[in-house]
């Protein structure tokens, strides 16, 4: 039986949705665009973000979104990511609410009622199900994406590790991109999602206290598993027009260890709550959401620290290294690495394309020295077999370190 997310009398409490920018801001943006804007630069930025968001994936990419405290904008960022991926990508996109304690992700994605939750689906999902069968238990949201709520609006609903594991492993093969709205850290499911997803987003309030608390979480995560930080994106969310935070210094403080820091500006439409309508978002918000989604997808696809994907999603190698191909391997000489360019067949280049060097006589090789006798060496006794350390499972929920499950996100 379907359960409405809001009682009928609560609809009267919601005012008319406002545009993310006021009239003065929109007028000023139009004037600046007409006088001092660079259409080529704007087009290049949008194209680069679209290429990164649309880059192909070989298996389902799962992205966790969490924060250190409630009210930081965690569900808002998760909804923006889900809407952005559903808009840009042509493959299936799923948003999972792993914060069942009256979470707001269904509200943000425009759901009116809930019938099935994650706990219900864990008992129903079967490997033989088709995606058309599975979507009957999900809720559609704008852009063509699908939503799996965490509860039916009941207080006290719990999502245990086993249920989370069953849901995430079962749905991964159906959806190319999955955004998981987790509980606040250090909750158990949030810790599990932190180490079992391909990329993670940590939302920080745009206040000095929020930045300090988020830095403490990053230090804790880096101490348990340093490889997580290069695949982490910290979003500094502004809940007010002017918080007085020095964003440059905050980014330097939060970026230690390899995490990238990006701002989400204040938006009147987001601040009012309720369903997110992309047509009412401010332009700066839309640009920030696209950039965040692109950076997260870059880290979800390329797990190697120091590499990122640009252009048409091709990875960029370190200076002096051969350019990698679309599969990630270094390109052999004569192989095109331009996105969209045809790849020449393997083998030698045509004779007309090879320069013919002038033949020169090779210098006489010096006489080889006489071979020295090699003393016999007694055989080295084989090393005793190394016994494995106590088994540490990398499955969801297995502890590793102080309060953290073992690393090992599924590829």
Coordinates of C-alpha atoms in Angstrom, one line a residue:
X1 CA 0.0 0.0 0.0
X2 CA 1.3 3.4 -0.9
X3 CA 2.0 5.9 1.8
X4 CA 1.9 9.7 1.1
X5 CA 5.1 11.5 2.0
X6 CA 3.3 14.5 3.3
X7 CA -0.2 14.7 4.8
X8 CA -2.7 16.8 2.8
X9 CA -2.7 19.6 5.4
X10 CA 1.1 20.0 5.0
X11 CA 0.8 21.1 1.4
X12 CA -0.8 24.3 2.6
X13 CA 2.4 25.1 4.5
X14 CA 4.5 25.3 1.3
X15 CA 4.6 28.6 -0.5
X16 CA 5.0 29.2 -4.2
X17 CA 8.5 27.9 -5.5
X18 CA 10.9 30.8 -6.0
X19 CA 13.6 31.2 -8.5
X20 CA 17.1 30.5 -7.3
X21 CA 18.2 34.1 -8.2
X22 CA 16.3 37.3 -7.5
X23 CA 15.4 39.7 -10.3
X24 CA 18.4 41.9 -9.7
X25 CA 20.8 39.0 -9.9
X26 CA 19.3 37.7 -13.1
X27 CA 19.3 41.2 -14.7
X28 CA 23.0 41.7 -13.7
X29 CA 23.9 38.4 -15.2
X30 CA 22.3 39.3 -18.5
X31 CA 24.1 42.6 -18.6
X32 CA 27.5 40.9 -17.8
X33 CA 26.9 38.3 -20.4
X34 CA 26.2 40.9 -23.0
X35 CA 29.2 43.1 -22.2
X36 CA 32.0 41.1 -20.8
X37 CA 31.3 37.4 -21.3
X38 CA 33.2 35.0 -23.4
X39 CA 30.8 32.6 -25.2
X40 CA 33.7 30.4 -26.3
X41 CA 34.9 29.9 -22.7
X42 CA 31.4 29.2 -21.4
X43 CA 30.8 26.7 -24.2
X44 CA 34.2 25.0 -23.5
X45 CA 33.4 24.7 -19.8
X46 CA 30.0 23.2 -20.4
X47 CA 31.4 20.8 -23.0
X48 CA 34.2 19.6 -20.7
X49 CA 31.8 18.9 -17.9
X50 CA 29.4 17.1 -20.2
X51 CA 32.2 14.9 -21.5
X52 CA 33.3 14.0 -18.0
X53 CA 29.7 13.2 -16.9
X54 CA 28.9 11.1 -20.0
X55 CA 32.1 9.1 -20.1
X56 CA 31.4 5.4 -20.5
X57 CA 31.7 3.0 -17.5
X58 CA 32.5 -0.7 -17.7
X59 CA 30.5 -1.6 -14.6
X60 CA 28.1 0.2 -12.3
X61 CA 29.6 3.2 -10.5
X62 CA 28.3 3.8 -7.0
X63 CA 28.7 7.2 -5.3
X64 CA 28.1 7.8 -1.6
X65 CA 27.1 11.2 -0.2
X66 CA 27.4 11.9 3.5
X67 CA 28.2 14.6 6.0
X68 CA 29.4 15.0 9.5
X69 CA 26.1 16.5 10.8
X70 CA 22.5 16.9 9.8
X71 CA 21.4 20.1 8.0
X72 CA 24.6 20.4 6.0
X73 CA 22.8 19.8 2.7
X74 CA 23.6 16.1 2.2
X75 CA 20.3 15.1 0.6
X76 CA 20.2 18.2 -1.5
X77 CA 23.6 17.4 -3.0
X78 CA 22.6 13.8 -3.5
X79 CA 19.4 14.9 -5.3
X80 CA 21.4 17.4 -7.5
X81 CA 23.9 14.7 -8.5
X82 CA 21.1 12.3 -9.4
X83 CA 19.2 14.9 -11.4
X84 CA 22.4 15.9 -13.2
X85 CA 23.4 12.4 -14.1
X86 CA 19.9 11.5 -15.3
X87 CA 19.9 14.6 -17.5
X88 CA 23.3 14.1 -19.1
X89 CA 23.6 10.3 -19.3
X90 CA 21.5 8.0 -21.5
X91 CA 22.0 4.8 -19.3
X92 CA 20.0 4.1 -16.2
X93 CA 20.6 6.2 -13.1
X94 CA 19.5 5.2 -9.6
X95 CA 19.2 7.3 -6.4
X96 CA 19.2 5.2 -3.2
X97 CA 18.1 6.6 0.2
X98 CA 20.3 4.9 2.8
X99 CA 19.2 7.4 5.5
X100 CA 15.8 5.9 6.5
X101 CA 15.2 8.2 9.5
X102 CA 12.7 10.5 7.8
X103 CA 15.2 11.4 5.1
X104 CA 14.4 14.1 2.6
X105 CA 15.7 12.6 -0.7
X106 CA 12.3 11.5 -1.9
X107 CA 10.9 15.0 -1.2
X108 CA 13.9 16.6 -3.1
X109 CA 13.3 14.4 -6.1
X110 CA 9.6 15.2 -6.3
X111 CA 8.1 11.9 -5.0
X112 CA 4.5 12.2 -3.7
X113 CA 4.1 8.7 -2.1
X114 CA 6.2 5.7 -1.2
X115 CA 5.2 2.0 -1.6
X116 CA 8.4 0.0 -1.5
X117 CA 11.5 0.7 0.6
X118 CA 15.1 -0.7 0.5
X119 CA 14.2 -3.3 3.2
X120 CA 11.3 -4.5 1.1
X121 CA 13.3 -4.7 -2.1
X122 CA 16.1 -6.7 -0.4
X123 CA 13.5 -9.5 0.1
X124 CA 12.2 -9.4 -3.4
X125 CA 15.1 -8.8 -5.7
X126 CA 16.3 -11.8 -7.7
X127 CA 19.2 -12.2 -10.1
X128 CA 16.8 -13.5 -12.8
X129 CA 14.8 -10.2 -12.7
X130 CA 14.9 -7.9 -15.7
X131 CA 15.3 -4.2 -15.3
X132 CA 11.7 -3.8 -16.5
X133 CA 10.6 -6.0 -13.6
X134 CA 12.8 -4.1 -11.1
X135 CA 11.6 -0.6 -12.0
X136 CA 8.1 -1.6 -10.9
X137 CA 9.4 -1.4 -7.3
X138 CA 11.1 2.0 -7.9
X139 CA 9.9 5.6 -8.2
X140 CA 10.7 7.6 -11.3
X141 CA 12.1 11.1 -11.0
X142 CA 12.6 13.9 -13.6
X143 CA 15.2 13.2 -16.2
X144 CA 14.5 9.5 -16.5
X145 CA 16.1 8.3 -13.2
X146 CA 14.8 6.0 -10.6
X147 CA 14.5 6.3 -6.8
X148 CA 14.6 3.7 -4.1
X149 CA 13.3 5.3 -0.8
X150 CA 14.8 4.2 2.5
X151 CA 11.5 4.0 4.5
X152 CA 7.8 4.8 4.3
X153 CA 8.1 7.8 6.6
X154 CA 8.1 5.9 9.8
X155 CA 10.2 6.9 12.7
X156 CA 12.6 4.2 14.0
X157 CA 13.0 2.4 10.7
X158 CA 16.5 0.8 10.5
X159 CA 18.6 -0.2 7.6
X160 CA 21.1 -2.8 8.6
X161 CA 24.4 -3.7 6.9
X162 CA 23.1 -7.0 5.4
X163 CA 20.1 -5.3 3.8
X164 CA 22.3 -2.5 2.4
X165 CA 24.7 -5.1 1.0
X166 CA 22.0 -7.1 -0.7
X167 CA 20.4 -4.1 -2.2
X168 CA 23.6 -2.5 -3.5
X169 CA 25.2 -5.7 -4.9
X170 CA 21.9 -6.7 -6.6
X171 CA 21.2 -3.4 -8.2
X172 CA 24.7 -2.6 -9.4
X173 CA 24.4 -4.6 -12.7
X174 CA 21.2 -2.8 -13.7
X175 CA 22.3 0.8 -13.2
X176 CA 25.4 2.5 -14.7
X177 CA 25.4 5.2 -12.0
X178 CA 24.0 5.0 -8.5
X179 CA 23.9 7.9 -6.0
X180 CA 23.6 6.8 -2.4
X181 CA 22.3 9.3 0.2
X182 CA 23.9 7.9 3.4
X183 CA 23.4 8.6 7.0
X184 CA 25.6 11.1 8.7
X185 CA 29.0 9.9 9.8
X186 CA 30.0 7.9 11.8
X187 CA 26.8 5.8 11.4
X188 CA 27.4 2.1 10.5
X189 CA 25.9 2.2 7.0
X190 CA 27.7 5.4 6.2
X191 CA 31.0 3.9 7.2
X192 CA 30.3 0.9 5.0
X193 CA 29.3 3.0 2.0
X194 CA 32.4 5.1 2.5
X195 CA 34.7 2.2 1.7
X196 CA 32.6 0.2 -0.7
X197 CA 31.7 2.9 -3.3
X198 CA 33.9 4.0 -6.2
X199 CA 33.7 7.7 -5.2
X200 CA 32.4 9.6 -2.3
X201 CA 31.1 13.1 -1.6
X202 CA 31.4 14.7 1.8
X203 CA 29.2 17.7 2.3
X204 CA 30.5 20.5 4.6
X205 CA 28.6 23.5 5.9
X206 CA 30.1 26.8 4.8
X207 CA 31.0 27.8 8.3
X208 CA 34.4 27.6 10.1
X209 CA 33.0 25.0 12.5
X210 CA 31.7 22.9 9.7
X211 CA 35.1 23.1 7.9
X212 CA 37.0 22.1 11.0
X213 CA 34.7 19.1 11.7
X214 CA 34.9 18.0 8.1
X215 CA 38.7 18.2 8.2
X216 CA 38.6 15.9 11.3
X217 CA 36.6 13.4 9.4
X218 CA 39.0 13.5 6.5
X219 CA 42.0 12.9 8.8
X220 CA 40.2 10.0 10.4
X221 CA 39.4 8.5 7.0
X222 CA 43.0 9.1 5.7
X223 CA 44.4 7.4 8.7
X224 CA 42.3 4.3 8.2
X225 CA 42.7 4.1 4.4
X226 CA 44.7 6.9 2.6
X227 CA 43.5 5.7 -0.8
X228 CA 40.0 7.0 -0.1
X229 CA 41.0 10.7 -0.1
X230 CA 42.0 11.0 -3.8
X231 CA 38.5 9.7 -4.8
X232 CA 36.7 12.1 -2.4
X233 CA 35.0 15.3 -3.4
X234 CA 34.2 17.8 -0.6
X235 CA 31.3 20.1 -1.3
X236 CA 31.1 23.3 0.7
X237 CA 27.4 24.0 0.8
X238 CA 26.2 27.6 1.5
X239 CA 23.0 27.8 3.4
X240 CA 23.0 31.6 3.5
X241 CA 23.8 34.3 0.9
X242 CA 27.0 35.4 2.8
X243 CA 28.5 33.2 5.4
X244 CA 31.7 35.1 5.7
X245 CA 33.8 32.0 5.0
X246 CA 37.1 32.4 3.1
X247 CA 36.5 29.8 0.5
X248 CA 40.1 29.8 -0.8
X249 CA 41.6 29.0 2.6
X250 CA 38.8 26.5 3.4
X251 CA 39.7 24.7 0.1
X252 CA 43.4 24.6 1.1
X253 CA 42.5 23.3 4.5
X254 CA 40.2 20.6 3.3
X255 CA 42.2 19.6 0.2
X256 CA 45.1 18.1 2.2
X257 CA 45.5 14.5 1.3
X258 CA 44.2 14.6 -2.2
X259 CA 40.5 15.5 -1.9
X260 CA 39.1 18.1 -4.2
X261 CA 37.0 20.9 -2.8
X262 CA 34.1 22.5 -4.7
X263 CA 31.5 25.1 -3.6
X264 CA 27.8 24.9 -3.9
X265 CA 26.5 28.5 -3.8
X266 CA 23.5 29.8 -2.0
X267 CA 20.3 29.3 -4.0
X268 CA 16.9 30.5 -2.9
X269 CA 15.1 27.7 -4.6
X270 CA 17.2 25.0 -2.8
X271 CA 17.0 26.9 0.6
X272 CA 13.2 26.7 0.5
X273 CA 13.1 22.9 0.5
X274 CA 10.7 20.7 -1.4
X275 CA 11.1 19.2 -4.8
X276 CA 14.0 20.5 -6.9
X277 CA 13.0 22.1 -10.2
X278 CA 16.0 22.6 -12.4
X279 CA 14.2 25.3 -14.4
X280 CA 14.1 27.4 -11.2
X281 CA 17.7 26.9 -10.1
X282 CA 20.2 29.8 -10.5
X283 CA 22.7 29.6 -13.2
X284 CA 25.6 29.5 -10.8
X285 CA 23.9 26.5 -9.1
X286 CA 23.5 24.7 -12.3
X287 CA 27.1 25.2 -13.2
X288 CA 28.3 24.1 -9.8
X289 CA 26.1 21.0 -9.9
X290 CA 27.6 20.0 -13.3
X291 CA 31.1 20.6 -12.2
X292 CA 30.6 18.6 -9.0
X293 CA 29.0 15.7 -11.0
X294 CA 31.9 15.8 -13.5
X295 CA 34.6 15.7 -10.8
X296 CA 32.8 12.9 -8.9
X297 CA 32.5 10.8 -12.1
X298 CA 36.2 11.4 -12.9
X299 CA 37.1 9.9 -9.6
X300 CA 34.6 7.1 -9.8
X301 CA 36.0 5.9 -13.2
X302 CA 39.7 6.6 -12.7
X303 CA 40.8 5.1 -9.4
X304 CA 44.5 5.9 -9.9
X305 CA 45.6 9.0 -7.8
X306 CA 47.0 11.8 -10.0
X307 CA 45.0 10.9 -13.0
X308 CA 41.8 12.6 -14.2
X309 CA 39.7 12.4 -17.3
X310 CA 39.2 15.4 -19.5
X311 CA 37.9 16.1 -23.0
X312 CA 35.9 13.1 -24.1
X313 CA 36.6 11.2 -21.0
X314 CA 40.1 10.0 -22.0
X315 CA 42.5 9.7 -19.0
X316 CA 45.5 12.0 -19.0
X317 CA 48.9 10.5 -18.3
X318 CA 51.7 12.0 -16.2
X319 CA 54.2 14.3 -18.0
X320 CA 56.6 12.3 -20.1
X321 CA 54.5 9.1 -20.1
X322 CA 52.8 7.8 -23.3
X323 CA 49.2 8.9 -23.7
X324 CA 46.8 6.2 -22.4
X325 CA 44.2 4.7 -24.6
X326 CA 40.5 4.4 -23.8
X327 CA 41.2 1.2 -21.9
X328 CA 43.8 2.9 -19.7
X329 CA 46.8 1.2 -21.3
X330 CA 49.6 3.3 -22.8
X331 CA 49.2 3.9 -26.5
X332 CA 51.7 2.2 -28.8
X333 CA 53.6 4.3 -31.3
X334 CA 51.3 5.3 -34.2
X335 CA 48.1 4.8 -32.3
X336 CA 45.7 7.7 -32.3
X337 CA 44.5 8.9 -28.9
X338 CA 42.2 11.7 -30.2
X339 CA 38.6 11.2 -29.0
X340 CA 36.5 10.0 -31.9
X341 CA 39.5 9.4 -34.2
X342 CA 39.7 6.0 -35.9
X343 CA 42.3 3.7 -34.5
X344 CA 44.8 2.4 -37.1
X345 CA 45.2 -1.4 -37.3
X346 CA 48.1 -3.0 -35.5
X347 CA 51.3 -3.7 -37.4
X348 CA 54.0 -1.7 -39.1
X349 CA 53.3 1.7 -40.7
X350 CA 53.0 1.8 -44.5
X351 CA 56.3 2.0 -46.2
X352 CA 55.5 5.5 -47.6
X353 CA 55.1 6.8 -44.0
X354 CA 58.5 5.6 -42.8
X355 CA 61.6 7.6 -43.4
X356 CA 64.4 5.6 -45.0
X357 CA 67.7 6.2 -43.1
X358 CA 71.0 6.5 -44.9
X359 CA 72.9 3.3 -44.6
X360 CA 76.2 3.6 -42.7
X361 CA 78.7 1.0 -42.0
X362 CA 78.5 -0.3 -38.4
X363 CA 81.7 0.2 -36.3
X364 CA 83.6 -3.0 -35.6
X365 CA 82.7 -4.5 -32.3
X366 CA 85.5 -4.8 -29.7
X367 CA 86.6 -8.4 -29.0
X368 CA 84.6 -10.1 -26.3
X369 CA 86.5 -10.7 -23.0
X370 CA 87.2 -14.3 -22.1
X371 CA 84.5 -15.9 -20.1
X372 CA 85.3 -16.2 -16.4
X373 CA 84.5 -19.5 -14.6
X374 CA 81.3 -19.3 -12.6
X375 CA 81.7 -20.7 -9.1
X376 CA 79.1 -23.2 -8.1
X377 CA 76.6 -21.9 -5.6
X378 CA 74.8 -24.2 -3.2
X379 CA 71.1 -24.3 -3.7
X380 CA 69.1 -21.9 -1.6
X381 CA 66.7 -23.7 0.6
X382 CA 63.1 -22.9 -0.2
X383 CA 61.5 -20.4 2.2
X384 CA 58.9 -21.8 4.5
X385 CA 55.4 -21.2 3.4
X386 CA 53.9 -17.9 4.6
X387 CA 50.8 -18.5 6.6
X388 CA 48.0 -16.1 5.8
X389 CA 47.2 -13.5 8.4
X390 CA 43.8 -13.8 10.0
X391 CA 41.2 -13.5 7.3
X392 CA 39.9 -10.0 6.9
X393 CA 36.8 -10.0 4.7
X394 CA 36.3 -7.1 2.4
X395 CA 32.6 -7.7 2.2
X396 CA 30.2 -5.0 3.4
X397 CA 30.3 -4.4 7.1
X398 CA 33.6 -6.2 7.9
X399 CA 35.6 -4.3 10.4
X400 CA 39.1 -3.0 9.6
X401 CA 40.7 -0.5 11.8
X402 CA 39.1 1.6 14.5
X403 CA 35.4 1.5 13.7
X404 CA 35.8 1.3 9.9
X405 CA 34.9 -1.6 7.6
X406 CA 37.6 -3.1 5.5
X407 CA 38.5 -1.3 2.3
X408 CA 37.9 -2.9 -1.0
X409 CA 35.2 -1.2 -3.0
X410 CA 33.7 -3.4 -5.7
X411 CA 34.8 -2.7 -9.2

